[in-house]
Tab-separated table of C-alpha atoms and ligand atoms in Angstrom:
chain	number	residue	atom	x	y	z
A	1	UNK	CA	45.177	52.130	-24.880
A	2	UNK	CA	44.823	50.210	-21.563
A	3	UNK	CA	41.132	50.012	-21.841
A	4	UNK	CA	38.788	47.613	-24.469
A	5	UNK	CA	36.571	49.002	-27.271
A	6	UNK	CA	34.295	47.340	-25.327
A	7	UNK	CA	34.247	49.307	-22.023
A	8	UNK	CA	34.850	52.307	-23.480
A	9	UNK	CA	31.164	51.885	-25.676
A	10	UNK	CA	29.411	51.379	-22.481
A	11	UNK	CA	28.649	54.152	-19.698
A	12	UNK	CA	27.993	53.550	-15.897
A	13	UNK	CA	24.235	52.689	-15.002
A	14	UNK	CA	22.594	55.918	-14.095
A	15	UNK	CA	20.590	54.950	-11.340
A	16	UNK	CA	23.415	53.550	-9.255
A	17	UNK	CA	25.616	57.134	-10.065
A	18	UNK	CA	22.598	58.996	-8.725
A	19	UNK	CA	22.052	56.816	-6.266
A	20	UNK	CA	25.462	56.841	-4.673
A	21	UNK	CA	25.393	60.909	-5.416
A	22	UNK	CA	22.668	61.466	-2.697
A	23	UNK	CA	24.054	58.606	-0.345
A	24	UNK	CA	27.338	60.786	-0.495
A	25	UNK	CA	25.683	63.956	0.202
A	26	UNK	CA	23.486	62.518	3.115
A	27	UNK	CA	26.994	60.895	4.171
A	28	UNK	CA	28.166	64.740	4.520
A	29	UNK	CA	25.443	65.667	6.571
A	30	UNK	CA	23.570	67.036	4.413
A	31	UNK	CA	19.588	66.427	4.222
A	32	UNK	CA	18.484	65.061	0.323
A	33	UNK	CA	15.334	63.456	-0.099
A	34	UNK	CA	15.987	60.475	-2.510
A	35	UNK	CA	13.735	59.323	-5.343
A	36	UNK	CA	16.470	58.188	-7.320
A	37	UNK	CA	17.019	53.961	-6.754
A	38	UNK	CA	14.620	51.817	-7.392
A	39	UNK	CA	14.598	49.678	-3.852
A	40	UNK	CA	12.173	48.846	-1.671
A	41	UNK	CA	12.711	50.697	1.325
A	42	UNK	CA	11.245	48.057	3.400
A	43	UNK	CA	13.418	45.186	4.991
A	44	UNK	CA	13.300	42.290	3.895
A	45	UNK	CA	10.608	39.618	5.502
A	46	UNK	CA	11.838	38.247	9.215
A	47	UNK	CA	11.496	34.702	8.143
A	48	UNK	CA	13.077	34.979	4.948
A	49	UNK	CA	16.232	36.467	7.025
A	50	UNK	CA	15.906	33.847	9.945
A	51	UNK	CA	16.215	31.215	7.164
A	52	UNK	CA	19.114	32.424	5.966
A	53	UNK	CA	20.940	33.074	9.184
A	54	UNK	CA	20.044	29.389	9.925
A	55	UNK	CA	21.452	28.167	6.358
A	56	UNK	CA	24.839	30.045	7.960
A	57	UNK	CA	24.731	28.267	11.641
A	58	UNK	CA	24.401	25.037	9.809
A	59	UNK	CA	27.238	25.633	7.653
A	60	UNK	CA	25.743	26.002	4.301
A	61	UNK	CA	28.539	28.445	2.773
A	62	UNK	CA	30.189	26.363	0.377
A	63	UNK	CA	29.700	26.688	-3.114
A	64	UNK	CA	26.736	25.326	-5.047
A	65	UNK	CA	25.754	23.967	-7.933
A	66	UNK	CA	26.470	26.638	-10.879
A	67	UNK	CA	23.174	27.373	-12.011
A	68	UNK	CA	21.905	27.369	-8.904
A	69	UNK	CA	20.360	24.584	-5.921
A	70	UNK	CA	17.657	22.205	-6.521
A	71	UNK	CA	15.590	23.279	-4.477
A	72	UNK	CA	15.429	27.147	-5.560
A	73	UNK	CA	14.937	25.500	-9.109
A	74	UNK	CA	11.939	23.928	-7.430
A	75	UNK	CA	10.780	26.481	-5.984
A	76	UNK	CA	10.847	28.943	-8.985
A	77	UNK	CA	9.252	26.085	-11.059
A	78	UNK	CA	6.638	25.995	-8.800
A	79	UNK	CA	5.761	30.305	-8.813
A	80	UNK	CA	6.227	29.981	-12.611
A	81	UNK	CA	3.249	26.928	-12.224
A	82	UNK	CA	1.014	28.316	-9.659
A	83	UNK	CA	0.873	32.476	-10.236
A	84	UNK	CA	1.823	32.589	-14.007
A	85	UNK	CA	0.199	28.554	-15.121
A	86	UNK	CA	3.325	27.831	-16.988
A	87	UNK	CA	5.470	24.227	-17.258
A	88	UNK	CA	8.774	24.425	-16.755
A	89	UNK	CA	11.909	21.801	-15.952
A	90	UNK	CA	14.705	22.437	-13.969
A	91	UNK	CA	16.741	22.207	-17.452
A	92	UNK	CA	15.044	25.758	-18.661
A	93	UNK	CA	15.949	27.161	-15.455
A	94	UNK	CA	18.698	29.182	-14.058
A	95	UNK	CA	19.799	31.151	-11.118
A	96	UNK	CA	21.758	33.991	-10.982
A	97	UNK	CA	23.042	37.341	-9.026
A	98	UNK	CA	19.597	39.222	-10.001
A	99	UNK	CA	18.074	40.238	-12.684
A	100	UNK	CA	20.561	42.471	-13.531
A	101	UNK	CA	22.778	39.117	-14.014
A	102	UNK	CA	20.082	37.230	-15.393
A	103	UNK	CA	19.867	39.398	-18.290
A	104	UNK	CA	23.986	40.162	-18.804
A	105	UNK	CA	24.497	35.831	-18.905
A	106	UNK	CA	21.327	35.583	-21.577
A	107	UNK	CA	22.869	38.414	-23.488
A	108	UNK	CA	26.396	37.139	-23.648
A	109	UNK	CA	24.138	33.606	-24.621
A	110	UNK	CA	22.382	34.672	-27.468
A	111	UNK	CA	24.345	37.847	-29.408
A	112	UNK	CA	26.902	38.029	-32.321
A	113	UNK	CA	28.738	41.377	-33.268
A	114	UNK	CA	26.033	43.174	-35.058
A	115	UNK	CA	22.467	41.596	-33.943
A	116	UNK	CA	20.237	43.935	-33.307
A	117	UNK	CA	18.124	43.911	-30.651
A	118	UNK	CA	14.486	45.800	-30.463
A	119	UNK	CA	14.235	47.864	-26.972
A	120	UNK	CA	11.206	50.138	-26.514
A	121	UNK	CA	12.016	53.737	-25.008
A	122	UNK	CA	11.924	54.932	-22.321
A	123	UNK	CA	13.928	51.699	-21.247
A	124	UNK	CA	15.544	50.727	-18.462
A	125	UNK	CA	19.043	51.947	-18.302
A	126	UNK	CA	20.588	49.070	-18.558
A	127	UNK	CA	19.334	47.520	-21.433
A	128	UNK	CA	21.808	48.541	-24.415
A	129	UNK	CA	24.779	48.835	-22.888
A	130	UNK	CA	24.566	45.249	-21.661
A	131	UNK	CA	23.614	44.341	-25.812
A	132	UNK	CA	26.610	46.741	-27.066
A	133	UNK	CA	28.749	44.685	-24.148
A	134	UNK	CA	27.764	41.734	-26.097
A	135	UNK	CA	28.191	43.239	-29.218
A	136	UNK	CA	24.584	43.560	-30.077
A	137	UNK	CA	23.249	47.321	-31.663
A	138	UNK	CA	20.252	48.260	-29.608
A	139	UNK	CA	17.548	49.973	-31.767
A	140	UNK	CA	14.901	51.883	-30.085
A	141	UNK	CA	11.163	51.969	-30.703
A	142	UNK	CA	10.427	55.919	-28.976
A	143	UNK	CA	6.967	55.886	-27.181
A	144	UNK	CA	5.505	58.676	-25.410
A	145	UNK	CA	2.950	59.344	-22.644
A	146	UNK	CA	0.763	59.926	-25.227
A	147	UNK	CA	0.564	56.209	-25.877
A	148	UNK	CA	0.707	55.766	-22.738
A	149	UNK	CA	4.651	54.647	-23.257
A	150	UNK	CA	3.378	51.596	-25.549
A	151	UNK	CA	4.847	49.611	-28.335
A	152	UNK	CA	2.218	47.852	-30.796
A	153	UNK	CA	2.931	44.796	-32.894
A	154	UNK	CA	3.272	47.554	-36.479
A	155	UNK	CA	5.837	49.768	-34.493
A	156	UNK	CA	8.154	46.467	-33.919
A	157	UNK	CA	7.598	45.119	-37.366
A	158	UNK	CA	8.612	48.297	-38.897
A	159	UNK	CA	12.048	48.386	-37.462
A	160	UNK	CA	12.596	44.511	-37.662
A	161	UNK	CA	15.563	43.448	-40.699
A	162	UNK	CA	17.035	40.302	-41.490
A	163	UNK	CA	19.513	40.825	-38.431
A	164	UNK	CA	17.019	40.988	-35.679
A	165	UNK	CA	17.473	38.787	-32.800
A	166	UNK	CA	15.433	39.640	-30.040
A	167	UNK	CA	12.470	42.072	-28.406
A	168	UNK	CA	12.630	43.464	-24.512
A	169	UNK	CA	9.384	43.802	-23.358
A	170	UNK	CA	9.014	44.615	-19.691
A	171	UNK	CA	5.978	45.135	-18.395
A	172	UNK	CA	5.739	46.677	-15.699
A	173	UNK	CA	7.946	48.641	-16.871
A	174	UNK	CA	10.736	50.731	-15.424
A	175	UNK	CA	10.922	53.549	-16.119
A	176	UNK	CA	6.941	54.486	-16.517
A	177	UNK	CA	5.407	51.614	-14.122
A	178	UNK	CA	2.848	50.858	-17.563
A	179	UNK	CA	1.760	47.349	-18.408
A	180	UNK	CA	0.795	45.750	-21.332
A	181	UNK	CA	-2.610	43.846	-21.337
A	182	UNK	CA	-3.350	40.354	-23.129
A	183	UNK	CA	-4.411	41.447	-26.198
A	184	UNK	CA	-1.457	43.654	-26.320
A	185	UNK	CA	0.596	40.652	-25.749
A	186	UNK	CA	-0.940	38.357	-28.380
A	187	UNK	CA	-0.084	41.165	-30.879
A	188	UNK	CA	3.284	41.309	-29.719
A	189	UNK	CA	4.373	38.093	-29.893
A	190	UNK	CA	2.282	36.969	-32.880
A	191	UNK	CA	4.836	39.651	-34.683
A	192	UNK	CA	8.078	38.395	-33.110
A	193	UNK	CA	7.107	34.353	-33.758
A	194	UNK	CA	5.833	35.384	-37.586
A	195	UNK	CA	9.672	36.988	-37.860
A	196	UNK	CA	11.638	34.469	-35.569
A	197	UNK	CA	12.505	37.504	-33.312
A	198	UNK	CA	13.285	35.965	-29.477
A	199	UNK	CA	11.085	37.841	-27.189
A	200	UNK	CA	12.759	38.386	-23.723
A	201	UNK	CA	10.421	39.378	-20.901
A	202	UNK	CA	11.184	41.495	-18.183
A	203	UNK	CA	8.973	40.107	-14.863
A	204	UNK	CA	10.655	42.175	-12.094
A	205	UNK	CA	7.924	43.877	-11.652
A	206	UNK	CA	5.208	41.081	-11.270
A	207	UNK	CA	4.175	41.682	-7.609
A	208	UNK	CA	3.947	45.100	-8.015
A	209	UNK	CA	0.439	45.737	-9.744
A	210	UNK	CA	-2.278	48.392	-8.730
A	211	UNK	CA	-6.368	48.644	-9.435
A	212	UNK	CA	-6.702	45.331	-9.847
A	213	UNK	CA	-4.200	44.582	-12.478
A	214	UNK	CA	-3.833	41.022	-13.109
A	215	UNK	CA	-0.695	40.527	-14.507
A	216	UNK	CA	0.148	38.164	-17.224
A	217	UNK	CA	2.776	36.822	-19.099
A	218	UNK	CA	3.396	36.720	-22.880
A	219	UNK	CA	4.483	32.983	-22.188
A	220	UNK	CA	1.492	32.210	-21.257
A	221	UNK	CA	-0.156	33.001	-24.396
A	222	UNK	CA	0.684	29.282	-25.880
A	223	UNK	CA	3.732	26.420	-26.249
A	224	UNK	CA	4.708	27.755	-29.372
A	225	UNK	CA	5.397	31.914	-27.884
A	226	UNK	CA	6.322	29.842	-24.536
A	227	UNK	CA	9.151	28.178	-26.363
A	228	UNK	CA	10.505	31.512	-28.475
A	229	UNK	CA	10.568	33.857	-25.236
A	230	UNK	CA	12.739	33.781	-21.386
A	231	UNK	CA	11.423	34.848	-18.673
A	232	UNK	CA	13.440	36.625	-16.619
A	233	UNK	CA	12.429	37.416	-12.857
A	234	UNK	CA	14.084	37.855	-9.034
A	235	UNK	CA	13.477	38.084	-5.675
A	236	UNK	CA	14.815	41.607	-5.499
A	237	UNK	CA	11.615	43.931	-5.949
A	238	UNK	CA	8.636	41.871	-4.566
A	239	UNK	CA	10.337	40.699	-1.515
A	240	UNK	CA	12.510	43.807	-0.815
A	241	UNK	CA	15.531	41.952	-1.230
A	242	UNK	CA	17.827	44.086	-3.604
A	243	UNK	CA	20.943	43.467	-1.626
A	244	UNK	CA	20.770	39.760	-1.469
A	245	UNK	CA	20.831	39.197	-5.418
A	246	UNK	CA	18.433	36.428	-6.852
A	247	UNK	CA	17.611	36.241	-10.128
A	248	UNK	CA	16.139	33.820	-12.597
A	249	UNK	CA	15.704	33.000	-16.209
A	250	UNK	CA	13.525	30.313	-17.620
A	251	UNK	CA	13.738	29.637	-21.130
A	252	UNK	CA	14.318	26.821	-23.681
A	253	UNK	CA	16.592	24.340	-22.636
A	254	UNK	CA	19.490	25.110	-24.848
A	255	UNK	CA	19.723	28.944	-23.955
A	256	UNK	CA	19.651	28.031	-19.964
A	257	UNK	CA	22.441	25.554	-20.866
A	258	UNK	CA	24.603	27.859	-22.664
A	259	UNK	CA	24.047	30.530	-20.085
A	260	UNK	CA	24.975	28.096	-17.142
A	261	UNK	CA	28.456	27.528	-19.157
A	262	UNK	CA	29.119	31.418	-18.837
A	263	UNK	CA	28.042	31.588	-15.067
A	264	UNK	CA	30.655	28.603	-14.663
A	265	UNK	CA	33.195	30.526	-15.689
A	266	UNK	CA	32.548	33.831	-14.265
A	267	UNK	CA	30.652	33.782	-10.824
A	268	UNK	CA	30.865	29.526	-10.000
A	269	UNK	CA	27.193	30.200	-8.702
A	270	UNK	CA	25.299	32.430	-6.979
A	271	UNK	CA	25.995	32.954	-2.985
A	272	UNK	CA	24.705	30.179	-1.028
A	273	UNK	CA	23.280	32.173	1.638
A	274	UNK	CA	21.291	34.116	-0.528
A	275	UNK	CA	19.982	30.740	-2.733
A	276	UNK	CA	18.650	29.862	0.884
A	277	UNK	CA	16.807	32.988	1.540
A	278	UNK	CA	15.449	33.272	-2.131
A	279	UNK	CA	13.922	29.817	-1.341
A	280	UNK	CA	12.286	30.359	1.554
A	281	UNK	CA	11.275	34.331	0.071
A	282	UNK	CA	9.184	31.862	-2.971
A	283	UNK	CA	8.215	29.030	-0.446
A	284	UNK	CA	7.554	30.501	2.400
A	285	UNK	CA	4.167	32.990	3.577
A	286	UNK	CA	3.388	36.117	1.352
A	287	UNK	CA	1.852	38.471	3.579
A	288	UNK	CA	4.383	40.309	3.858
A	289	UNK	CA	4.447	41.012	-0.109
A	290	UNK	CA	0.669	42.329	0.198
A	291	UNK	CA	1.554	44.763	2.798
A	292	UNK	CA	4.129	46.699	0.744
A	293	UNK	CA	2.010	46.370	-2.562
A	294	UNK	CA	-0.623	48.056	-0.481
A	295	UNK	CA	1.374	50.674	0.799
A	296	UNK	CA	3.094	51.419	-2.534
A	297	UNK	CA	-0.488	51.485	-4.243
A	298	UNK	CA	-1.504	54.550	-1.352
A	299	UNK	CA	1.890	56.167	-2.362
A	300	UNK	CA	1.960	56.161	-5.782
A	301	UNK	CA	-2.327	57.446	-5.567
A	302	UNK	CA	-0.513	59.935	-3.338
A	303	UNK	CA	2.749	61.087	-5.874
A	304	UNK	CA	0.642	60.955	-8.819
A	305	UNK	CA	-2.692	63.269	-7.596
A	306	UNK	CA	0.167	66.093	-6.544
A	307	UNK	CA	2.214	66.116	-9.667
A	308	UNK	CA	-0.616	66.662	-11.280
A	309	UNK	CA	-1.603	69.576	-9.521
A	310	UNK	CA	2.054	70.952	-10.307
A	311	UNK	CA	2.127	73.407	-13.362
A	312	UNK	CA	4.053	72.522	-15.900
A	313	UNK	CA	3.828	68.800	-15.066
A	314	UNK	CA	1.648	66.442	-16.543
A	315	UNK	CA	1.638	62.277	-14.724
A	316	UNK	CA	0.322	59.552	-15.940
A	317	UNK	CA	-0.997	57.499	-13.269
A	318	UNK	CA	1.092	54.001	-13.877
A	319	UNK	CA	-0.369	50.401	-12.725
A	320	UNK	CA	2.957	48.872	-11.618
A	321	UNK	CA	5.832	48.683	-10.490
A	322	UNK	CA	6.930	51.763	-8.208
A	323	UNK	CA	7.700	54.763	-10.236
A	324	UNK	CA	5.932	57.548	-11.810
A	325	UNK	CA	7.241	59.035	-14.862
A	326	UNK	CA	6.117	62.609	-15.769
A	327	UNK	CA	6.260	64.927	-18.772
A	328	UNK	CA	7.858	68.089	-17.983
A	329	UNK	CA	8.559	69.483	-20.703
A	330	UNK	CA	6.909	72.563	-19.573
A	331	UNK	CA	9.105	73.553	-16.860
A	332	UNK	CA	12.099	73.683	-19.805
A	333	UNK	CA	13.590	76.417	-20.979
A	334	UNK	CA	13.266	78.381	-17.901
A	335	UNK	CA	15.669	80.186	-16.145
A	336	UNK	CA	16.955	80.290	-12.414
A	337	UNK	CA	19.317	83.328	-10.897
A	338	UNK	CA	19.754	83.974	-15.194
A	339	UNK	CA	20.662	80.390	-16.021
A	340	UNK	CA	18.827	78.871	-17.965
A	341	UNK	CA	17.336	75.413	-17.512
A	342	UNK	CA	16.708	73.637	-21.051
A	343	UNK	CA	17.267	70.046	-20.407
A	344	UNK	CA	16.009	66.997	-17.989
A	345	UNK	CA	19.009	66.753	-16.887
A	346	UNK	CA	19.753	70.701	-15.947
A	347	UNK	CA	16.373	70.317	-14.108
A	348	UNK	CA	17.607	67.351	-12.500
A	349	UNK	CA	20.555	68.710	-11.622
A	350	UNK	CA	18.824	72.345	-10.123
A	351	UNK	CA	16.508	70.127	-7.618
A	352	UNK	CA	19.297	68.355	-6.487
A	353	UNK	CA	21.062	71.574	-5.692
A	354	UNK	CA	18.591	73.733	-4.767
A	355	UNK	CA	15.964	71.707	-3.388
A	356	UNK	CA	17.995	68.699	-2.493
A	357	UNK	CA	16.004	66.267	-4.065
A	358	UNK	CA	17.410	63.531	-6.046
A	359	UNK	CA	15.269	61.990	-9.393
A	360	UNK	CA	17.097	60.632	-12.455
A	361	UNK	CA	16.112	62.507	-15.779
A	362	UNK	CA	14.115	60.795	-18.541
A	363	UNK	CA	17.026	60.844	-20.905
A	364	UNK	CA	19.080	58.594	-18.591
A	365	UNK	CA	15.975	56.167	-20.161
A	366	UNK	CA	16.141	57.690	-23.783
A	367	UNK	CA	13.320	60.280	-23.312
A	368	UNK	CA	14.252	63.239	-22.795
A	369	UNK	CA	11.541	65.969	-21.103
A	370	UNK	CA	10.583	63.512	-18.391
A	371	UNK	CA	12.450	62.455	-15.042
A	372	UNK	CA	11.604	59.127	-13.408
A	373	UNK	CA	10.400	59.234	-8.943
A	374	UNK	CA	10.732	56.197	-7.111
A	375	UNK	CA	8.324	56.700	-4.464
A	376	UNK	CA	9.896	53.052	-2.951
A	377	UNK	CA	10.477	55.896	0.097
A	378	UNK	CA	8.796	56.142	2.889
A	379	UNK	CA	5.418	58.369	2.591
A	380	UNK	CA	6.988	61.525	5.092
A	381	UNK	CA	10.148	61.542	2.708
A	382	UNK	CA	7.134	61.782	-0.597
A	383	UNK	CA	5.377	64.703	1.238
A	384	UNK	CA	8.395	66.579	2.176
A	385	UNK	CA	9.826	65.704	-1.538
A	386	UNK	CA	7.103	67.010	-2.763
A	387	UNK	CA	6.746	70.085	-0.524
A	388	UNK	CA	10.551	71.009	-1.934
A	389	UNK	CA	9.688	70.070	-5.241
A	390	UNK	CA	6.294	72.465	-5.728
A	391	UNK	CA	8.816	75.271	-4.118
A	392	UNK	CA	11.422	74.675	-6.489
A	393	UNK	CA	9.413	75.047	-9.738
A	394	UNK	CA	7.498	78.054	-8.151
A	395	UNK	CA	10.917	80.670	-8.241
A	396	UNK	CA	11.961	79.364	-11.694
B	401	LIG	N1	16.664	48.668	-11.091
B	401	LIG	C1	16.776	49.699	-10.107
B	401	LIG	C2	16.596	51.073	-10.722
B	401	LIG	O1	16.277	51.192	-11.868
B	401	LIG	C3	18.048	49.552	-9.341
B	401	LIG	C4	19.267	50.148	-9.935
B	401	LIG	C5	19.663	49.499	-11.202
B	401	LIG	O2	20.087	48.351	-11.148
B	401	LIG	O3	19.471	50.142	-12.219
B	401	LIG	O4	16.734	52.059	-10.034
């Protein structure tokens, strides 16, 4: 066999395959409203780009130190101080090609063949194949909306055994956009420091908070959780910078160490250019941040009141992040020109051909009777999404 065990465990992230499934249709002409990615569909901040262009006319394109240049260390010390009151050095922290990478180098850090790691569901899709790549078993705590898609500290402690490594929390979460508060958070990690269980947290979504939502982190709660969790955060979602690839990790010492020996011998470092922009993205003015966490708070008021008034579908209304995450489990086992329709992902599949929408279905996030909306699309593209949407349902 010419392929590894390995590869053949894992299966290709779901969001990018539907992702790349409408761009190909719209490629061929034809007209599909997307709530599939999760991007920003805003460009990213004129002086963040003007920086970077400049880092290029001056010749900045060589490579850079491996985990990343002294000054973006700086600068990410500095958010961590200033929005989330928390003391790093530039020994806990790291730089990477997003999140995405962030999280693959920490994995490859801190699994053997058989840990298991604790991942509430609905995840994000990336989560367990990235353990099993690292040889970790992913076991899942299943939430619903009717916990509002929450884990508490007696749901982790049940499935915790004498090979549990670590927790994911990530809050705001993708899939659901829910958020955990303090108290929450104290619960949490009292329960992973009583069993020596490494908490990783999931910050991507920070900036992206509605009603007033102040976010906080479980780092935050004291040294002691501080020094058994890593953070892991970007530039990619706040600053609508997905392409350019920024991510960070700050954690104890001896985890950033071990993770900068595996960036040294896979990616060198991450792009220069792109260490430049990410600096002047955390540096530089943050208007431009408010602006789209405005408009994706009037969107996702917007997504969320219609849904509701759609039969069959019941929406929480979510406080970050920018997706929505309904139950429809009522529009199941329904039938279109006499096929039927029992599964999230038939339904999925009928809007896309029918009503040329695209959404990913719940059990791309292990939960199945939901499908997940970006609504990081521009407010014409949610009405007319919508519009086709409603339709669809109605001649089921
Ligand atoms: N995180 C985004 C999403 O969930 C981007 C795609 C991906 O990396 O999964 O849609």
């Amino acid at each position: 066999m010419l392929l590894s065990k390995r590869v053949q465990a894992v299966k290709p992230s779901p969001t990018l395959a539907i992702d790349s499934k409408a761009k190909s249709l719209k490629a061929q002409g034809i007209d599909i409203i997307s709530f599939g990615t999760g991007e920003p569909d805003f460009d990213t901040p004129q002086n963040i780009k003007n920086f970077a262009i400049d880092a290029i006319n001056k010749g900045f394109t060589k490579y850079c130190p491996v985990a990343g240049t002294v000054e973006l260390k700086e600068a990410v010390i500095n958010k961590l101080k200033l929005d989330n009151n928390l003391n790093y050095t530039k020994e806990e922290i790291i730089i990477s090609c997003g999140g995405k990478h962030s999280l693959y180098n920490l994995f490859q850090t801190i699994f053997d063949d058989g840990d298991e790691v604790i991942i509430p569901a609905p995840y994000w899709v990336s989560y367990p194949d990235m353990a099993i790549l690292a040889g970790a078993k992913p076991v899942f705590i299943n939430t619903s909306d009717k916990n509002h898609f929450k884990v508490t500290a007696s749901d982790i402690q049940k499935v915790i055994t004498p090979k549990t490594k670590a927790f994911i929390l990530n809050s705001p979460s993708n899939p659901t956009g829910n958020t955990y508060t303090e108290q929450d958070l104290k619960e949490i990690a009292n329960v992973c420091l009583k069993n020596k269980v490494l908490i990783i947290s999931d910050e991507m979504y920070e900036k992206l908070v509605y009603d007033n939502f102040k976010f906080y982190s479980i780092a935050q709660i004291s040294e002691e959780v501080k020094k058994n969790t890593v953070v892991v955060n970007g530039v990619s979602k706040a600053f609508a910078m997905t392409g350019w690839r920024i991510g960070y990790t700050a954690g104890p010492a001896e985890i950033i160490k071990a993770m900068t020996k595996i960036q040294s011998q896979s990616t060198s470092c991450p792009t220069s250019i792109s260490l430049k922009a990410a600096t002047e993205a955390l540096n530089g003015p943050k208007e431009a941040l408010e602006v789209m966490r405005k408009e994706f708070e009037k969107r996702r008021n917007y997504i969320v009141e219609r849904l509701n008034k759609i039969k069959g579908i019941t929406c929480l209304k979510p406080e970050g992040a920018f997706y929505v995450f309904p139950n429809i489990s009522g529009l199941l086992n329904k039938s279109y020109n006499g096929k039927m329709i029992n599964t999230d992902t038939e339904f999925v599949e009928y809007l896309l051909d029918n009503a040329r929408i695209a959404v990913v279905p719940g059990s791309a996030f292990g939960a199945s009777g939901y499908m997940r909306l970006s609504y990081a699309t521009s407010m014409e593209n949610i009405v007319e999404g919508l519009n086709r949407l409603e339709k669809a349902i109605e001649i089921l």
